Protein backbone atom coordinates (compact mmCIF):
# COMPACT_ATOMS: atom_id res chain seq x y z
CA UNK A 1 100.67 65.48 105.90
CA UNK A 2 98.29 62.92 104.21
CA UNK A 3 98.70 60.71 107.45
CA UNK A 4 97.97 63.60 109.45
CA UNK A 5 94.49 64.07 107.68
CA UNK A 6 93.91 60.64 107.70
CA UNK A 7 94.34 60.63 111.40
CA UNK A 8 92.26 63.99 112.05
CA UNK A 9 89.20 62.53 109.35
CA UNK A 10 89.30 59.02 110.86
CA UNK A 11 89.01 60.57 114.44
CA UNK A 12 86.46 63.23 113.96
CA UNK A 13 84.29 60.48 112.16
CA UNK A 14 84.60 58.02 114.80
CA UNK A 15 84.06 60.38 117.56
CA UNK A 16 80.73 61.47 115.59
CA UNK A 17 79.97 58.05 115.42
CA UNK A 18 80.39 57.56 119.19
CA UNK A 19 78.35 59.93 120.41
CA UNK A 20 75.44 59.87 117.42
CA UNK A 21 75.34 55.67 118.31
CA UNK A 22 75.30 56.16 121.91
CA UNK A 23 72.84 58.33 120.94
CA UNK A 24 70.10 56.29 119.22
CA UNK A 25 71.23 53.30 121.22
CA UNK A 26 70.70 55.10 124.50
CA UNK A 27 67.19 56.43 123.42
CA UNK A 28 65.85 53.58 122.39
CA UNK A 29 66.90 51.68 125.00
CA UNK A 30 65.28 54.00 128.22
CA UNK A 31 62.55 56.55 128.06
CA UNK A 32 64.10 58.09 130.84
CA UNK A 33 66.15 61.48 129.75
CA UNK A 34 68.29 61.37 132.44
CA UNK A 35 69.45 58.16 131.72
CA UNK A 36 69.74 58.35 128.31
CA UNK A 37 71.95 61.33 129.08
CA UNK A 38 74.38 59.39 131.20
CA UNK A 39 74.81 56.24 129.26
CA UNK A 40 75.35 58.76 125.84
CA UNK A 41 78.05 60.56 127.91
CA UNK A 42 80.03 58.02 129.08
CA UNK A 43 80.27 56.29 126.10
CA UNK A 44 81.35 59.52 124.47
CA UNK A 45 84.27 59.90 127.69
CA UNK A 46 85.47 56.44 127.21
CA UNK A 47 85.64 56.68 122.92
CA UNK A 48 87.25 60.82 123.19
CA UNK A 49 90.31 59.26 125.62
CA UNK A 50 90.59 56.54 123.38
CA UNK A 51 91.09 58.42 120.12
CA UNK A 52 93.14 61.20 121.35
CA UNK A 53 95.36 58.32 123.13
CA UNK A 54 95.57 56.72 119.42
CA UNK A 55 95.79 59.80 117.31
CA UNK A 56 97.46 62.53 119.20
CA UNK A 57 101.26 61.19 118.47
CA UNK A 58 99.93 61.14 114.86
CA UNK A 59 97.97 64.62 114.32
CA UNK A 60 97.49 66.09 117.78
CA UNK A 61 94.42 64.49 117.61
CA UNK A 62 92.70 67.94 117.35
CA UNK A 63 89.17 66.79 115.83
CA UNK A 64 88.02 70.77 115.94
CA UNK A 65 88.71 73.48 113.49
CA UNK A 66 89.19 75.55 116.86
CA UNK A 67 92.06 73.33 118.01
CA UNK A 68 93.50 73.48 115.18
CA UNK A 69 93.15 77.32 114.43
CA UNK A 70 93.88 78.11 118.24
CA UNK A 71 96.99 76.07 117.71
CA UNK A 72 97.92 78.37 114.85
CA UNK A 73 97.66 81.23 116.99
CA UNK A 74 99.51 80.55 119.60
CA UNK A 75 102.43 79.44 118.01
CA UNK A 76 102.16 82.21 115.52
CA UNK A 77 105.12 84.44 116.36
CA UNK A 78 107.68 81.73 117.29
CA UNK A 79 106.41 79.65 114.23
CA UNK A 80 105.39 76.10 116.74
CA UNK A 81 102.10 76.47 115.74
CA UNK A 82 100.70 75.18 112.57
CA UNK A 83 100.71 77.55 108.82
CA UNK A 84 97.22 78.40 108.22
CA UNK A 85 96.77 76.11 104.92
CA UNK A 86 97.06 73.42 107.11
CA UNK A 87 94.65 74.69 109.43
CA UNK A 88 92.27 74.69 106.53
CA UNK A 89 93.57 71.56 105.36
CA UNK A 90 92.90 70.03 109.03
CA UNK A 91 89.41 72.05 108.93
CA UNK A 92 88.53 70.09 105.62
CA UNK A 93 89.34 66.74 107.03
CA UNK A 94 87.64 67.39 110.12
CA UNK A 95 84.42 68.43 108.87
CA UNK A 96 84.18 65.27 106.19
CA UNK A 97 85.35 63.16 108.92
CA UNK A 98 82.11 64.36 110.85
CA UNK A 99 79.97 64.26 108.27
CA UNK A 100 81.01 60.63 107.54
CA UNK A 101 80.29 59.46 111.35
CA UNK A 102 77.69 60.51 111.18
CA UNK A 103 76.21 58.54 108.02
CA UNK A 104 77.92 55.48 109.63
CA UNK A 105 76.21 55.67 112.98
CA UNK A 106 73.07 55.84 111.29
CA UNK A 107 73.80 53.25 108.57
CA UNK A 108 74.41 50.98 112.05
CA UNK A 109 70.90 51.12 113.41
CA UNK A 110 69.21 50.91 110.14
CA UNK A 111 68.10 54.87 110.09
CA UNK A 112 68.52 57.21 106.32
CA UNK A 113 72.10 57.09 105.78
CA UNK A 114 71.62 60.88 105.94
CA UNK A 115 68.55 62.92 106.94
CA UNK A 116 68.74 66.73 108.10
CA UNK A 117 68.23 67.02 111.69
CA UNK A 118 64.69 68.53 113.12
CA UNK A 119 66.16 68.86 116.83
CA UNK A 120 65.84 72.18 117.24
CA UNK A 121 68.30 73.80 119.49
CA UNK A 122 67.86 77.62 119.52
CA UNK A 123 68.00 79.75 122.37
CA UNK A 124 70.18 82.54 124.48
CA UNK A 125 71.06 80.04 127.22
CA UNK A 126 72.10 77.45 124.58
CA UNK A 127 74.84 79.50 123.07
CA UNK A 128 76.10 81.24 126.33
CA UNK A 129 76.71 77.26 127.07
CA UNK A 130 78.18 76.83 124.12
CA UNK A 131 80.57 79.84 124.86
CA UNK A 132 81.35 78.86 128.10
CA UNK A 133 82.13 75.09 127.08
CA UNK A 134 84.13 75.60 124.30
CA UNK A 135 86.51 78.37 126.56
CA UNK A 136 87.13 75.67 129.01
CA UNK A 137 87.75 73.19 126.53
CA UNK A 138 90.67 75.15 124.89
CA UNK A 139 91.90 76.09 128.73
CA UNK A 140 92.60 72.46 129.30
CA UNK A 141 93.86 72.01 126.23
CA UNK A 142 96.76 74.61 125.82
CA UNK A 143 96.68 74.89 129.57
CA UNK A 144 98.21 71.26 130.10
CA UNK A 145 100.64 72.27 127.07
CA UNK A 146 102.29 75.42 128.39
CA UNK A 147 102.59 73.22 131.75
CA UNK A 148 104.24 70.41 129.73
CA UNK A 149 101.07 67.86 130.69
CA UNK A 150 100.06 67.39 127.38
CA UNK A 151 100.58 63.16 128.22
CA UNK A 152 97.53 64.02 130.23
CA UNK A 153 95.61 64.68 127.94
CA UNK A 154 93.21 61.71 127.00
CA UNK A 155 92.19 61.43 130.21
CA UNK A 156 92.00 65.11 131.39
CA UNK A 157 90.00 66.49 127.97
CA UNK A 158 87.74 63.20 128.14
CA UNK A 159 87.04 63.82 131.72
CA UNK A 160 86.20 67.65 130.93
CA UNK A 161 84.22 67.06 128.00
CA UNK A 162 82.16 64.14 130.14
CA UNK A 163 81.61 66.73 133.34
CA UNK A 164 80.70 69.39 130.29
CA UNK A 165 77.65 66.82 129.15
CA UNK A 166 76.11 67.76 132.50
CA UNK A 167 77.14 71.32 133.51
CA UNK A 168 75.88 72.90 130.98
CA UNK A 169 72.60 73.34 128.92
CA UNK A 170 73.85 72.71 125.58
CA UNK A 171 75.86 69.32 126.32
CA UNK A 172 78.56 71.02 125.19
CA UNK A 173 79.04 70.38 121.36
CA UNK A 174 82.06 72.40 121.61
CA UNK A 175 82.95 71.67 118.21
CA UNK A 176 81.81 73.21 114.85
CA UNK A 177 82.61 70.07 112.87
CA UNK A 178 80.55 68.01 114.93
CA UNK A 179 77.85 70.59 114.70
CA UNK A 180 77.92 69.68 111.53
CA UNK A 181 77.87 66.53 111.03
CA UNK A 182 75.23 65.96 113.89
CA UNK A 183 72.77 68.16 111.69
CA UNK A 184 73.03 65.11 109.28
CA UNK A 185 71.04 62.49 111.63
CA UNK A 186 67.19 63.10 112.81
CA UNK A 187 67.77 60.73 115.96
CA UNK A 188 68.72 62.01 119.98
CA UNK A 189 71.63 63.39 118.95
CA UNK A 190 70.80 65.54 115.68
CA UNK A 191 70.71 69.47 115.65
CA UNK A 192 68.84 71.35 113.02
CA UNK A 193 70.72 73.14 110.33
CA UNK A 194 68.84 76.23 111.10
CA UNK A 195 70.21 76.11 115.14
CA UNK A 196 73.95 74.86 113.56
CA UNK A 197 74.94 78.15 112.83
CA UNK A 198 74.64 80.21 115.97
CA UNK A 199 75.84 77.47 117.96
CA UNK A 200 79.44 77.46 115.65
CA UNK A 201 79.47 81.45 115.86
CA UNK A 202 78.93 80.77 120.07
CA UNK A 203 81.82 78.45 119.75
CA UNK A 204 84.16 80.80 117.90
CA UNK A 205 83.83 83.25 120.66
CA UNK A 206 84.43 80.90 123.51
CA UNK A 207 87.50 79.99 121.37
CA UNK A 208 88.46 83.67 121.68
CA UNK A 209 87.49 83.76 125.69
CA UNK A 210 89.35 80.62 126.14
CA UNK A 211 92.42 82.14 124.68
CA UNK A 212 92.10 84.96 126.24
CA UNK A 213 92.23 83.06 129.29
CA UNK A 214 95.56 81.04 128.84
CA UNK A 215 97.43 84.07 128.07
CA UNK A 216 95.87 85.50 131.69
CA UNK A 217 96.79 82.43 133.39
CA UNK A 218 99.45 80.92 132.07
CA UNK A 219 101.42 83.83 130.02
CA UNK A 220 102.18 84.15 126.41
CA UNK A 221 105.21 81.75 126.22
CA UNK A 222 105.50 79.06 124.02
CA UNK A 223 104.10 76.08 124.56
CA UNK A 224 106.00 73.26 125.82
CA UNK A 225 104.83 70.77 123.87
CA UNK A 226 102.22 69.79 121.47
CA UNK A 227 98.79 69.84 123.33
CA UNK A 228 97.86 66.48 122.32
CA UNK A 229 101.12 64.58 121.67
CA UNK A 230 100.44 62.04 124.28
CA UNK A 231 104.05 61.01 123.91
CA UNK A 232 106.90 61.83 126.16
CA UNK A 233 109.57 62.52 123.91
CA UNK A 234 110.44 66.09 123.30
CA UNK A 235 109.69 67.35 119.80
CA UNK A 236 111.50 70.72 117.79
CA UNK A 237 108.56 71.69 116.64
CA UNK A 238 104.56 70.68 117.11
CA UNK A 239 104.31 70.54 113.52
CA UNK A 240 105.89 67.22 113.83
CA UNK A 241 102.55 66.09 115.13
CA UNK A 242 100.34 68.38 112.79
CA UNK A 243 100.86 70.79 115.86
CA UNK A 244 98.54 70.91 119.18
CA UNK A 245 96.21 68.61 119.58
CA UNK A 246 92.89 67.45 121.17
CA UNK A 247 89.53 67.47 120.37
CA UNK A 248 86.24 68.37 121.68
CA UNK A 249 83.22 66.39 121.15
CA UNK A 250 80.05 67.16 121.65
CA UNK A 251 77.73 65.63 123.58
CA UNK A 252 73.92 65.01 122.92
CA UNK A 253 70.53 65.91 124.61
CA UNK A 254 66.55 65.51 123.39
């Protein structure tokens, strides 16, 4: 279990620190939005398929407290998913992990280790992004698990999460621990505190839609496999891996 959290703390941070970097490094490099947009999202694809290629055989490489809790209920009644205190346990790690990229990104180029965000991102179209993002996140995610194409997954949930940055309005943070910790850096890729907590509350109901959505597509049976186990040998149980796995990032936007 510690190596689980270390994995799930470690990850989250880094993929903080990935796309808060890319960030600043992207906006100060180009005054042009669009630009800044597409070098901070590829960056962010390239570092997500990474980690959940390093971390998944490890944790799941889950990096949300959705993952994680969507894991839980899914596997509820045939007891694959994870017990609850270590969905809280995962939670904790997550969120500190964020938290933590995101002081390091900013340590990096020089900025206050850790300054509230003033980016203020608060509006109806916002969160229905946010809703809509995080459902298709958790479709690909326990989608390529009940098809048993969970080895898939770095590239697949890096791929969605990059095509995400761009189809919707929010840039699909997708994530309520890196809400968090992205409210803890004033640069390009900050969100106010104050615009934090709808966009988390938007994210727990397109957790809710998303799940709603694998049961109507691919049934209620178990899954097949841990949803980010990226290796190929079977497993009794997906708490062997600190149960389903993947991530979702979230991307930035001025």
């Amino acid at each position: 279990m510690g190596r689980r959290l270390a994995a799930e703390a470690i990850g989250t941070g880094a993929l903080v620190a990935v796309v808060v970097g890319s960030g600043i490094q992207a906006a100060g490099l180009t005054r042009d939005g669009g630009v800044a947009l597409l070098a901070n999202s590829l960056a962010t694809v390239l570092g997500l398929g990474v980690l959940i290629a390093v971390f998944g055989p490890v944790s799941g490489a889950h990096f949300n407290p959705l993952v994680s809790l969507a894991a839980w209920w899914t596997g509820r009644r045939d007891g694959q998913g994870p017990p609850l205190r270590e969905v809280a346990a995962y939670a904790a790690a997550q969120v500190g992990g964020a938290i933590g990229g995101s002081v390091a990104a900013n340590a990096m180029f020089a900025r206050p280790l850790a300054t509230w965000s003033t980016h203020q991102r608060h509006a109806g179209h916002l969160w229905l992004a946010e809703v809509v993002a995080t459902a298709g996140l958790i479709v690909v995610i326990f989608g390529l698990a009940r098809t048993g194409h969970a080895r898939f997954a770095p590239a697949a949930v890096a791929a969605y999460i990059g095509s995400a940055y761009w189809f919707t309005s929010s840039t699909s943070f997708a994530n309520p621990a890196v809400t968090l910790g992205r409210a803890f850096t004033d640069t390009y890729a900050g969100i106010a505190p104050t615009s934090a907590g709808p966009f988390i509350v938007a994210q727990l109901l397109g957790a809710v839609v998303g799940l709603v959505l694998v049961a109507a597509v691919f049934g209620s049976s178990p899954v097949n496999a841990a949803p980010h186990d990226t290796t190929d040998s079977p497993r009794s149980s997906s708490r062997d891996v600190g149960s389903p796995a993947l991530t979702a990032q979230g991307s930035s936007r001025p």
